[in-house]
mmCIF file of C-alpha atoms in Angstrom:
data_model
loop_
_atom_site.group_PDB
_atom_site.id
_atom_site.type_symbol
_atom_site.label_atom_id
_atom_site.label_comp_id
_atom_site.label_asym_id
_atom_site.label_seq_id
_atom_site.Cartn_x
_atom_site.Cartn_y
_atom_site.Cartn_z
ATOM 1 C CA MET A 311 -15.702 -206.061 -68.601
ATOM 2 C CA LEU A 312 -18.862 -203.990 -69.710
ATOM 3 C CA LYS A 313 -18.470 -202.325 -73.052
ATOM 4 C CA THR A 314 -20.795 -199.243 -73.083
ATOM 5 C CA SER A 315 -20.374 -198.900 -76.909
ATOM 6 C CA GLY A 316 -22.840 -201.862 -76.859
ATOM 7 C CA LEU A 317 -25.479 -199.341 -76.034
ATOM 8 C CA LEU A 318 -24.906 -197.757 -79.417
ATOM 9 C CA ASN A 319 -24.504 -200.949 -81.466
ATOM 10 C CA CYS A 320 -27.426 -202.951 -80.038
ATOM 11 C CA LYS A 321 -30.933 -201.669 -80.689
ATOM 12 C CA ALA A 322 -34.336 -203.001 -79.878
ATOM 13 C CA ASN A 323 -35.769 -204.636 -82.915
ATOM 14 C CA ALA A 324 -39.273 -203.809 -84.077
ATOM 15 C CA ASN A 325 -39.598 -207.376 -85.601
ATOM 16 C CA PRO A 326 -40.675 -209.753 -82.873
ATOM 17 C CA LYS A 327 -39.150 -212.776 -84.793
ATOM 18 C CA ARG A 328 -35.813 -211.148 -84.743
ATOM 19 C CA GLU A 329 -35.863 -209.693 -81.201
ATOM 20 C CA LYS A 330 -34.742 -212.816 -79.414
ATOM 21 C CA SER A 331 -31.620 -213.272 -81.498
ATOM 22 C CA ASN A 332 -30.915 -209.539 -81.251
ATOM 23 C CA ARG A 333 -31.019 -209.803 -77.424
ATOM 24 C CA GLU A 334 -28.863 -212.859 -77.428
ATOM 25 C CA ARG A 335 -26.304 -211.167 -79.736
ATOM 26 C CA CYS A 336 -26.081 -208.143 -77.407
ATOM 27 C CA GLY A 337 -25.846 -210.118 -74.265
ATOM 28 C CA TRP A 338 -28.653 -208.184 -72.567
ATOM 29 C CA PHE A 339 -32.328 -207.595 -72.645
ATOM 30 C CA VAL A 340 -34.469 -204.730 -73.966
ATOM 31 C CA LEU A 341 -35.990 -203.135 -70.750
ATOM 32 C CA LYS A 342 -39.511 -201.974 -70.383
ATOM 33 C CA VAL A 343 -39.094 -198.409 -69.021
ATOM 34 C CA LEU A 344 -41.501 -196.051 -67.308
ATOM 35 C CA PHE A 345 -40.067 -192.504 -67.243
ATOM 36 C CA MET A 346 -40.942 -189.929 -64.780
ATOM 37 C CA GLY A 347 -39.878 -186.252 -65.105
ATOM 38 C CA THR A 348 -41.145 -182.722 -65.512
ATOM 39 C CA PRO A 349 -38.891 -179.766 -66.444
ATOM 40 C CA GLU A 350 -36.450 -179.145 -69.276
ATOM 41 C CA ILE A 351 -33.639 -181.099 -67.960
ATOM 42 C CA ALA A 352 -35.820 -184.169 -67.718
ATOM 43 C CA ALA A 353 -37.120 -183.468 -71.251
ATOM 44 C CA ALA A 354 -33.588 -183.528 -72.618
ATOM 45 C CA ILE A 355 -32.907 -186.795 -70.844
ATOM 46 C CA LEU A 356 -36.042 -188.280 -72.298
ATOM 47 C CA GLU A 357 -34.996 -187.189 -75.768
ATOM 48 C CA THR A 358 -31.785 -189.090 -75.347
ATOM 49 C CA LEU A 359 -33.601 -192.240 -74.291
ATOM 50 C CA ILE A 360 -35.928 -191.940 -77.340
ATOM 51 C CA ALA A 361 -33.099 -191.306 -79.781
ATOM 52 C CA ASP A 362 -31.048 -194.238 -78.416
ATOM 53 C CA ALA A 363 -34.017 -196.632 -79.027
ATOM 54 C CA THR A 364 -32.374 -199.331 -77.029
ATOM 55 C CA HIS A 365 -35.255 -199.953 -74.695
ATOM 56 C CA GLU A 366 -39.007 -199.825 -74.780
ATOM 57 C CA LEU A 367 -40.565 -196.596 -73.353
ATOM 58 C CA LEU A 368 -43.874 -197.604 -71.982
ATOM 59 C CA ALA A 369 -45.129 -194.337 -70.826
ATOM 60 C CA VAL A 370 -44.204 -191.024 -69.263
ATOM 61 C CA VAL A 371 -45.467 -189.696 -65.950
ATOM 62 C CA THR A 372 -45.139 -185.904 -65.434
ATOM 63 C CA GLN A 373 -46.705 -183.154 -63.330
ATOM 64 C CA PRO A 374 -50.216 -181.695 -64.267
ATOM 65 C CA ASP A 375 -50.393 -178.783 -66.692
ATOM 66 C CA LYS A 376 -49.937 -175.418 -65.111
ATOM 67 C CA PRO A 377 -50.842 -171.760 -65.969
ATOM 68 C CA LYS A 378 -47.859 -169.960 -67.360
ATOM 69 C CA GLY A 379 -46.989 -166.276 -68.368
ATOM 70 C CA ARG A 380 -48.876 -163.165 -68.109
ATOM 71 C CA GLY A 381 -51.992 -164.668 -69.735
ATOM 72 C CA HIS A 382 -51.892 -167.525 -67.286
ATOM 73 C CA GLU A 383 -52.694 -169.973 -70.125
ATOM 74 C CA MET A 384 -52.330 -173.703 -69.315
ATOM 75 C CA ALA A 385 -49.041 -175.018 -70.447
ATOM 76 C CA PHE A 386 -47.646 -178.532 -70.916
ATOM 77 C CA PRO A 387 -44.657 -179.546 -68.888
ATOM 78 C CA PRO A 388 -41.644 -180.022 -71.186
ATOM 79 C CA VAL A 389 -41.546 -183.772 -70.664
ATOM 80 C CA LYS A 390 -45.154 -184.039 -71.874
ATOM 81 C CA GLU A 391 -44.337 -182.027 -75.002
ATOM 82 C CA VAL A 392 -41.493 -184.383 -75.807
ATOM 83 C CA ALA A 393 -43.626 -187.475 -75.158
ATOM 84 C CA LEU A 394 -46.582 -186.399 -77.192
ATOM 85 C CA ALA A 395 -44.250 -185.521 -80.093
ATOM 86 C CA HIS A 396 -43.001 -189.136 -80.155
ATOM 87 C CA GLY A 397 -46.460 -190.782 -79.597
ATOM 88 C CA ILE A 398 -45.567 -191.916 -75.989
ATOM 89 C CA PRO A 399 -48.533 -192.243 -73.533
ATOM 90 C CA VAL A 400 -48.526 -189.544 -70.865
ATOM 91 C CA LEU A 401 -49.862 -189.842 -67.296
ATOM 92 C CA GLN A 402 -50.350 -186.745 -65.062
ATOM 93 C CA PRO A 403 -51.665 -187.730 -61.788
ATOM 94 C CA GLU A 404 -52.587 -185.065 -59.167
ATOM 95 C CA LYS A 405 -51.283 -187.553 -56.498
ATOM 96 C CA ILE A 406 -48.991 -190.324 -57.123
ATOM 97 C CA ARG A 407 -49.965 -192.165 -53.876
ATOM 98 C CA ASN A 408 -53.461 -192.525 -55.269
ATOM 99 C CA ALA A 409 -54.496 -196.214 -55.396
ATOM 100 C CA GLU A 410 -55.880 -195.823 -58.873
ATOM 101 C CA PHE A 411 -52.538 -194.390 -60.228
ATOM 102 C CA LEU A 412 -50.529 -197.162 -58.610
ATOM 103 C CA ASP A 413 -52.852 -199.803 -60.156
ATOM 104 C CA GLU A 414 -52.354 -198.295 -63.535
ATOM 105 C CA ILE A 415 -48.541 -198.539 -63.262
ATOM 106 C CA LYS A 416 -48.895 -202.129 -62.175
ATOM 107 C CA LYS A 417 -50.657 -202.845 -65.375
ATOM 108 C CA TRP A 418 -47.768 -201.432 -67.399
ATOM 109 C CA ASN A 419 -45.489 -203.799 -65.489
ATOM 110 C CA PRO A 420 -42.223 -201.823 -66.104
ATOM 111 C CA ASP A 421 -38.829 -203.546 -65.554
ATOM 112 C CA ILE A 422 -37.488 -200.212 -64.281
ATOM 113 C CA ILE A 423 -38.690 -196.763 -63.447
ATOM 114 C CA ALA A 424 -36.328 -193.992 -64.494
ATOM 115 C CA VAL A 425 -36.808 -190.653 -62.733
ATOM 116 C CA ALA A 426 -35.311 -187.242 -63.508
ATOM 117 C CA ALA A 427 -36.559 -184.084 -61.713
ATOM 118 C CA TYR A 428 -40.067 -185.310 -61.281
ATOM 119 C CA GLY A 429 -40.828 -183.056 -58.384
ATOM 120 C CA LYS A 430 -42.414 -185.367 -55.881
ATOM 121 C CA LEU A 431 -41.100 -188.101 -53.530
ATOM 122 C CA LEU A 432 -42.107 -191.577 -54.728
ATOM 123 C CA PRO A 433 -44.105 -193.922 -52.267
ATOM 124 C CA LYS A 434 -42.511 -197.092 -51.126
ATOM 125 C CA GLU A 435 -45.076 -199.144 -53.073
ATOM 126 C CA LEU A 436 -44.008 -197.588 -56.299
ATOM 127 C CA LEU A 437 -40.256 -197.882 -55.464
ATOM 128 C CA LEU A 438 -40.747 -201.608 -54.870
ATOM 129 C CA LEU A 439 -42.841 -202.282 -58.039
ATOM 130 C CA PRO A 440 -40.331 -202.706 -60.954
ATOM 131 C CA ARG A 441 -38.081 -205.760 -60.824
ATOM 132 C CA LEU A 442 -35.022 -203.674 -61.305
ATOM 133 C CA GLY A 443 -36.265 -200.910 -59.032
ATOM 134 C CA CYS A 444 -36.408 -197.155 -59.482
ATOM 135 C CA ILE A 445 -33.332 -195.054 -60.381
ATOM 136 C CA ASN A 446 -32.873 -191.380 -60.356
ATOM 137 C CA VAL A 447 -30.812 -188.848 -62.328
ATOM 138 C CA HIS A 448 -29.791 -185.993 -59.897
ATOM 139 C CA ALA A 449 -27.985 -182.939 -61.049
ATOM 140 C CA SER A 450 -25.119 -182.861 -58.498
ATOM 141 C CA LEU A 451 -22.268 -185.070 -57.319
ATOM 142 C CA LEU A 452 -24.154 -186.674 -54.299
ATOM 143 C CA PRO A 453 -24.115 -186.473 -51.439
ATOM 144 C CA LYS A 454 -23.507 -182.697 -51.922
ATOM 145 C CA TYR A 455 -26.582 -180.672 -53.057
ATOM 146 C CA ARG A 456 -29.374 -183.086 -52.359
ATOM 147 C CA GLY A 457 -32.716 -181.337 -52.977
ATOM 148 C CA ALA A 458 -34.500 -179.123 -55.562
ATOM 149 C CA SER A 459 -31.924 -176.558 -56.736
ATOM 150 C CA PRO A 460 -28.483 -178.161 -56.979
ATOM 151 C CA ILE A 461 -27.537 -176.397 -60.241
ATOM 152 C CA GLN A 462 -28.097 -172.872 -58.958
ATOM 153 C CA TRP A 463 -26.235 -173.447 -55.751
ATOM 154 C CA ALA A 464 -23.271 -175.068 -57.345
ATOM 155 C CA VAL A 465 -22.743 -171.783 -59.135
ATOM 156 C CA ILE A 466 -23.518 -169.582 -56.281
ATOM 157 C CA ASN A 467 -21.144 -171.338 -53.943
ATOM 158 C CA GLY A 468 -18.456 -171.149 -56.487
ATOM 159 C CA GLU A 469 -17.927 -174.856 -57.070
ATOM 160 C CA LYS A 470 -15.150 -175.929 -59.558
ATOM 161 C CA LYS A 471 -17.000 -179.029 -60.626
ATOM 162 C CA SER A 472 -20.453 -180.444 -60.727
ATOM 163 C CA GLY A 473 -22.074 -183.445 -62.471
ATOM 164 C CA VAL A 474 -24.853 -185.936 -62.442
ATOM 165 C CA THR A 475 -25.389 -188.936 -60.243
ATOM 166 C CA ILE A 476 -27.457 -191.899 -61.028
ATOM 167 C CA MET A 477 -28.810 -193.706 -57.945
ATOM 168 C CA HIS A 478 -31.044 -196.452 -56.641
ATOM 169 C CA MET A 479 -34.040 -194.513 -55.190
ATOM 170 C CA ALA A 480 -34.880 -194.590 -51.421
ATOM 171 C CA GLU A 481 -37.894 -193.319 -49.587
ATOM 172 C CA GLN A 482 -35.889 -190.212 -48.286
ATOM 173 C CA MET A 483 -34.983 -187.636 -50.749
ATOM 174 C CA ASP A 484 -31.718 -188.307 -52.710
ATOM 175 C CA THR A 485 -30.289 -190.608 -50.156
ATOM 176 C CA GLY A 486 -30.126 -193.745 -52.204
ATOM 177 C CA ASP A 487 -27.085 -195.763 -52.981
ATOM 178 C CA ILE A 488 -25.081 -194.458 -55.936
ATOM 179 C CA ILE A 489 -24.634 -196.393 -59.191
ATOM 180 C CA LEU A 490 -22.423 -193.987 -61.018
ATOM 181 C CA SER A 491 -21.528 -190.378 -61.322
ATOM 182 C CA LYS A 492 -20.207 -188.183 -64.255
ATOM 183 C CA GLU A 493 -18.357 -184.910 -63.708
ATOM 184 C CA VAL A 494 -18.168 -181.552 -65.507
ATOM 185 C CA GLU A 495 -15.939 -178.537 -64.941
ATOM 186 C CA LEU A 496 -17.539 -175.186 -64.289
ATOM 187 C CA SER A 497 -16.108 -172.170 -66.142
ATOM 188 C CA GLU A 498 -15.482 -168.779 -64.533
ATOM 189 C CA GLU A 499 -18.425 -167.348 -66.423
ATOM 190 C CA GLU A 500 -20.718 -170.345 -65.677
ATOM 191 C CA THR A 501 -24.388 -169.607 -65.167
ATOM 192 C CA ALA A 502 -27.149 -171.819 -63.975
ATOM 193 C CA GLY A 503 -28.442 -171.937 -67.520
ATOM 194 C CA SER A 504 -25.158 -173.038 -69.065
ATOM 195 C CA LEU A 505 -24.497 -175.658 -66.322
ATOM 196 C CA HIS A 506 -28.087 -176.912 -66.688
ATOM 197 C CA ASP A 507 -27.446 -177.519 -70.470
ATOM 198 C CA LYS A 508 -24.264 -179.375 -69.609
ATOM 199 C CA LEU A 509 -25.802 -181.632 -67.180
ATOM 200 C CA ALA A 510 -28.869 -182.219 -69.464
ATOM 201 C CA LYS A 511 -26.457 -183.445 -72.147
ATOM 202 C CA LEU A 512 -24.612 -185.659 -69.630
ATOM 203 C CA GLY A 513 -27.685 -187.208 -67.889
ATOM 204 C CA GLY A 514 -29.236 -189.197 -70.755
ATOM 205 C CA PRO A 515 -26.069 -191.268 -71.581
ATOM 206 C CA ALA A 516 -25.324 -191.699 -67.911
ATOM 207 C CA LEU A 517 -28.854 -193.040 -67.397
ATOM 208 C CA LEU A 518 -28.501 -195.508 -70.297
ATOM 209 C CA GLU A 519 -25.110 -196.743 -68.868
ATOM 210 C CA ALA A 520 -26.697 -197.331 -65.476
ATOM 211 C CA MET A 521 -29.701 -199.180 -66.985
ATOM 212 C CA GLN A 522 -27.374 -201.513 -68.798
ATOM 213 C CA LEU A 523 -25.412 -202.189 -65.675
ATOM 214 C CA LEU A 524 -28.559 -203.087 -63.840
ATOM 215 C CA GLU A 525 -29.735 -205.454 -66.530
ATOM 216 C CA LEU A 526 -26.397 -207.165 -66.549
ATOM 217 C CA GLY A 527 -26.382 -207.440 -62.722
ATOM 218 C CA GLN A 528 -23.272 -205.263 -62.556
ATOM 219 C CA ALA A 529 -24.792 -202.081 -60.994
ATOM 220 C CA PRO A 530 -22.840 -201.197 -57.779
ATOM 221 C CA ARG A 531 -24.475 -199.843 -54.559
ATOM 222 C CA ILE A 532 -22.183 -197.153 -53.213
ATOM 223 C CA SER A 533 -23.563 -195.813 -49.897
ATOM 224 C CA GLN A 534 -23.554 -192.112 -49.573
ATOM 225 C CA LYS A 535 -21.502 -190.531 -46.661
ATOM 226 C CA GLU A 536 -24.171 -188.761 -44.533
ATOM 227 C CA GLU A 537 -21.453 -186.545 -42.965
ATOM 228 C CA GLU A 538 -20.872 -185.023 -46.358
ATOM 229 C CA ALA A 539 -24.491 -184.408 -47.282
ATOM 230 C CA THR A 540 -25.797 -180.937 -47.974
ATOM 231 C CA TYR A 541 -29.396 -179.886 -48.869
ATOM 232 C CA VAL A 542 -30.777 -177.154 -50.952
ATOM 233 C CA LYS A 543 -34.377 -176.099 -51.086
ATOM 234 C CA MET A 544 -36.547 -175.017 -53.913
ATOM 235 C CA LEU A 545 -35.847 -171.502 -55.002
ATOM 236 C CA ASP A 546 -38.403 -168.534 -55.092
ATOM 237 C CA LYS A 547 -37.989 -165.100 -56.496
ATOM 238 C CA SER A 548 -37.087 -163.511 -53.245
ATOM 239 C CA ILE A 549 -33.589 -165.128 -53.191
ATOM 240 C CA GLY A 550 -32.808 -162.774 -56.088
ATOM 241 C CA ASN A 551 -33.146 -159.742 -53.982
ATOM 242 C CA LEU A 552 -29.530 -158.593 -53.710
ATOM 243 C CA ASN A 553 -28.051 -157.615 -50.403
ATOM 244 C CA PHE A 554 -25.301 -155.173 -51.092
ATOM 245 C CA HIS A 555 -23.773 -155.662 -47.711
ATOM 246 C CA GLN A 556 -22.438 -158.952 -48.912
ATOM 247 C CA PRO A 557 -19.110 -159.161 -50.800
ATOM 248 C CA ALA A 558 -18.989 -158.346 -54.439
ATOM 249 C CA GLU A 559 -17.685 -161.724 -55.417
ATOM 250 C CA LEU A 560 -20.639 -163.570 -53.770
ATOM 251 C CA LEU A 561 -23.119 -161.174 -55.436
ATOM 252 C CA GLU A 562 -21.609 -161.834 -58.847
ATOM 253 C CA ARG A 563 -22.073 -165.546 -58.292
ATOM 254 C CA TYR A 564 -25.718 -164.891 -57.249
ATOM 255 C CA ILE A 565 -26.153 -163.098 -60.605
ATOM 256 C CA ARG A 566 -24.769 -166.009 -62.510
ATOM 257 C CA GLY A 567 -26.410 -168.699 -60.259
ATOM 258 C CA LEU A 568 -29.875 -167.154 -60.653
ATOM 259 C CA ASN A 569 -29.539 -166.763 -64.339
ATOM 260 C CA PRO A 570 -32.066 -167.302 -66.186
ATOM 261 C CA TRP A 571 -34.397 -167.837 -63.201
ATOM 262 C CA PRO A 572 -35.385 -166.368 -60.882
ATOM 263 C CA SER A 573 -32.740 -163.671 -61.699
ATOM 264 C CA ALA A 574 -30.885 -161.260 -59.289
ATOM 265 C CA TYR A 575 -32.486 -157.897 -58.867
ATOM 266 C CA THR A 576 -32.671 -154.703 -56.920
ATOM 267 C CA LYS A 577 -34.505 -151.340 -57.208
ATOM 268 C CA LEU A 578 -33.452 -148.299 -59.173
ATOM 269 C CA ASP A 579 -35.477 -145.215 -58.857
ATOM 270 C CA GLY A 580 -38.359 -147.280 -57.507
ATOM 271 C CA LYS A 581 -38.310 -149.682 -60.408
ATOM 272 C CA THR A 582 -37.078 -153.309 -60.510
ATOM 273 C CA VAL A 583 -33.773 -153.766 -62.393
ATOM 274 C CA LYS A 584 -32.359 -157.236 -63.052
ATOM 275 C CA PHE A 585 -28.627 -157.781 -63.306
ATOM 276 C CA TRP A 586 -27.488 -160.389 -65.839
ATOM 277 C CA ARG A 587 -23.835 -159.904 -66.093
ATOM 278 C CA ALA A 588 -21.162 -158.356 -63.802
ATOM 279 C CA ARG A 589 -17.550 -158.529 -62.763
ATOM 280 C CA THR A 590 -15.807 -157.497 -59.605
ATOM 281 C CA PHE A 591 -13.075 -155.109 -58.526
ATOM 282 C CA SER A 592 -11.349 -154.006 -55.334
ATOM 283 C CA ALA A 593 -12.492 -150.714 -53.802
ATOM 284 C CA GLY A 594 -9.029 -149.748 -53.036
ATOM 285 C CA HIS A 595 -8.673 -147.100 -55.716
ATOM 286 C CA LEU A 596 -11.855 -145.238 -54.729
ATOM 287 C CA PRO A 597 -11.681 -141.790 -53.144
ATOM 288 C CA LYS A 598 -12.262 -141.726 -49.372
ATOM 289 C CA GLU A 599 -15.813 -140.302 -49.610
ATOM 290 C CA ALA A 600 -16.770 -143.239 -52.006
ATOM 291 C CA LYS A 601 -15.363 -145.844 -49.669
ATOM 292 C CA THR A 602 -17.549 -144.639 -46.821
ATOM 293 C CA ALA A 603 -20.774 -144.606 -48.830
ATOM 294 C CA ASP A 604 -23.542 -146.951 -48.074
ATOM 295 C CA PRO A 605 -23.411 -150.417 -49.678
ATOM 296 C CA GLY A 606 -25.609 -150.291 -52.889
ATOM 297 C CA THR A 607 -24.332 -146.783 -53.802
ATOM 298 C CA VAL A 608 -23.259 -146.322 -57.411
ATOM 299 C CA VAL A 609 -19.657 -145.163 -57.073
ATOM 300 C CA ALA A 610 -18.301 -145.345 -60.645
ATOM 301 C CA ILE A 611 -19.680 -144.962 -64.133
ATOM 302 C CA GLU A 612 -17.690 -146.007 -67.100
ATOM 303 C CA ARG A 613 -18.467 -146.403 -70.779
ATOM 304 C CA ASP A 614 -19.267 -150.171 -70.592
ATOM 305 C CA GLY A 615 -20.861 -150.348 -67.209
ATOM 306 C CA PHE A 616 -21.150 -149.020 -63.610
ATOM 307 C CA GLY A 617 -19.813 -149.862 -60.270
ATOM 308 C CA ILE A 618 -21.812 -150.558 -57.076
ATOM 309 C CA LEU A 619 -20.146 -150.424 -53.628
ATOM 310 C CA THR A 620 -20.662 -153.621 -51.655
ATOM 311 C CA GLY A 621 -19.653 -154.945 -48.249
ATOM 312 C CA ASP A 622 -16.360 -155.895 -49.713
ATOM 313 C CA GLY A 623 -15.335 -154.605 -53.158
ATOM 314 C CA ILE A 624 -17.263 -153.131 -56.246
ATOM 315 C CA LEU A 625 -19.783 -155.018 -58.258
ATOM 316 C CA PHE A 626 -19.491 -153.712 -61.863
ATOM 317 C CA ILE A 627 -22.639 -154.353 -63.864
ATOM 318 C CA THR A 628 -22.222 -154.934 -67.614
ATOM 319 C CA GLU A 629 -25.747 -156.292 -68.491
ATOM 320 C CA LEU A 630 -29.051 -155.550 -67.095
ATOM 321 C CA GLN A 631 -32.832 -155.198 -67.645
ATOM 322 C CA MET A 632 -35.065 -152.466 -66.485
ATOM 323 C CA GLU A 633 -38.550 -153.237 -65.515
ATOM 324 C CA GLY A 634 -40.791 -153.513 -68.669
ATOM 325 C CA LYS A 635 -37.663 -153.289 -70.989
ATOM 326 C CA LYS A 636 -35.498 -155.869 -72.777
ATOM 327 C CA ARG A 637 -32.118 -157.120 -71.660
ATOM 328 C CA MET A 638 -29.351 -154.830 -72.792
ATOM 329 C CA ALA A 639 -25.654 -154.122 -72.372
ATOM 330 C CA ALA A 640 -24.914 -151.533 -69.650
ATOM 331 C CA GLU A 641 -23.226 -149.454 -72.241
ATOM 332 C CA GLU A 642 -26.546 -149.101 -74.097
ATOM 333 C CA PHE A 643 -28.410 -148.539 -70.967
ATOM 334 C CA LEU A 644 -26.148 -145.695 -69.833
ATOM 335 C CA ARG A 645 -26.644 -143.867 -73.225
ATOM 336 C CA GLY A 646 -30.388 -143.588 -72.529
ATOM 337 C CA TYR A 647 -30.551 -143.395 -68.707
ATOM 338 C CA PRO A 648 -29.269 -140.428 -66.514
ATOM 339 C CA LEU A 649 -27.545 -142.672 -63.977
ATOM 340 C CA LYS A 650 -25.333 -140.565 -61.551
ATOM 341 C CA THR A 651 -22.726 -141.578 -58.985
ATOM 342 C CA GLY A 652 -24.181 -141.413 -55.528
ATOM 343 C CA THR A 653 -27.436 -143.094 -56.598
ATOM 344 C CA LEU A 654 -28.477 -145.699 -53.977
ATOM 345 C CA LEU A 655 -29.736 -148.995 -55.167
ATOM 346 C CA ARG A 656 -32.082 -150.774 -52.649
ATOM 347 C CA ASN A 657 -35.369 -152.576 -52.281
#
């Protein structure tokens, strides 16, 4: 039986003369790893691989630098920042199907390519290059939520659990055979940001466990059930435009699922207002005239927030951010803004 504690007790030895005995003692070999990833979740997983020091990280492949913020200054991807901080070579090809890039990877001769949210599909030639293949860390319990935004949609759809899946990579997106999965519970106040942090913490150890299984020849290949597969596309800012004809419970999950990005929003007096926290109530206690108001109408103002009529129930806002202002509690907002019942919020 595989003892995963060996991952903690058996480290790669910097002394070549002692390396062979170290490998024999551990019962497995130090792998030459090429890591591919781009955003913060991939950077957290890379940090775990570096801290573990079990395997040799040859280089990191990440997306090219991109302009960021109001000044549009060029910014490094989070994975690049981590790699440079630890002196790991960084490759940033514009196209990974470029023959020159593939030739460079062949020179590195990795045993395995580990991928986490790189952002592009890998060509077949690259998938077949390492002797142990390419494996991917995906932030969902596959086959549910294949694609680019599994964390946000798990929250929006009200899932009770999520997790990470380590899989053998295939040419089609997120369709490869599963090696292992790790689960986490979602709280009632879960946001995309908090779930991201949970899965980032889970992904690194799961990847290390899968790599050891591969080296020992014990990694399973569990086929995904296509009839259970769902796909989620990359998010853009337009998804945060709240439609108050929808039920309050769904809108509240949108607020959490789009926190911190791209955020849920609407218009108040012609200005964009982002909603960061809310809760829901039944509209049963409202007077008749309020119940027949248009969805999006402010129908209640209390000390700690205000209620918006929706297609089913009341969305009660407790934290928000007006255009050009900082995030604040609704209580603070109401002390300085003359919001009145009957105000209609809409884009």
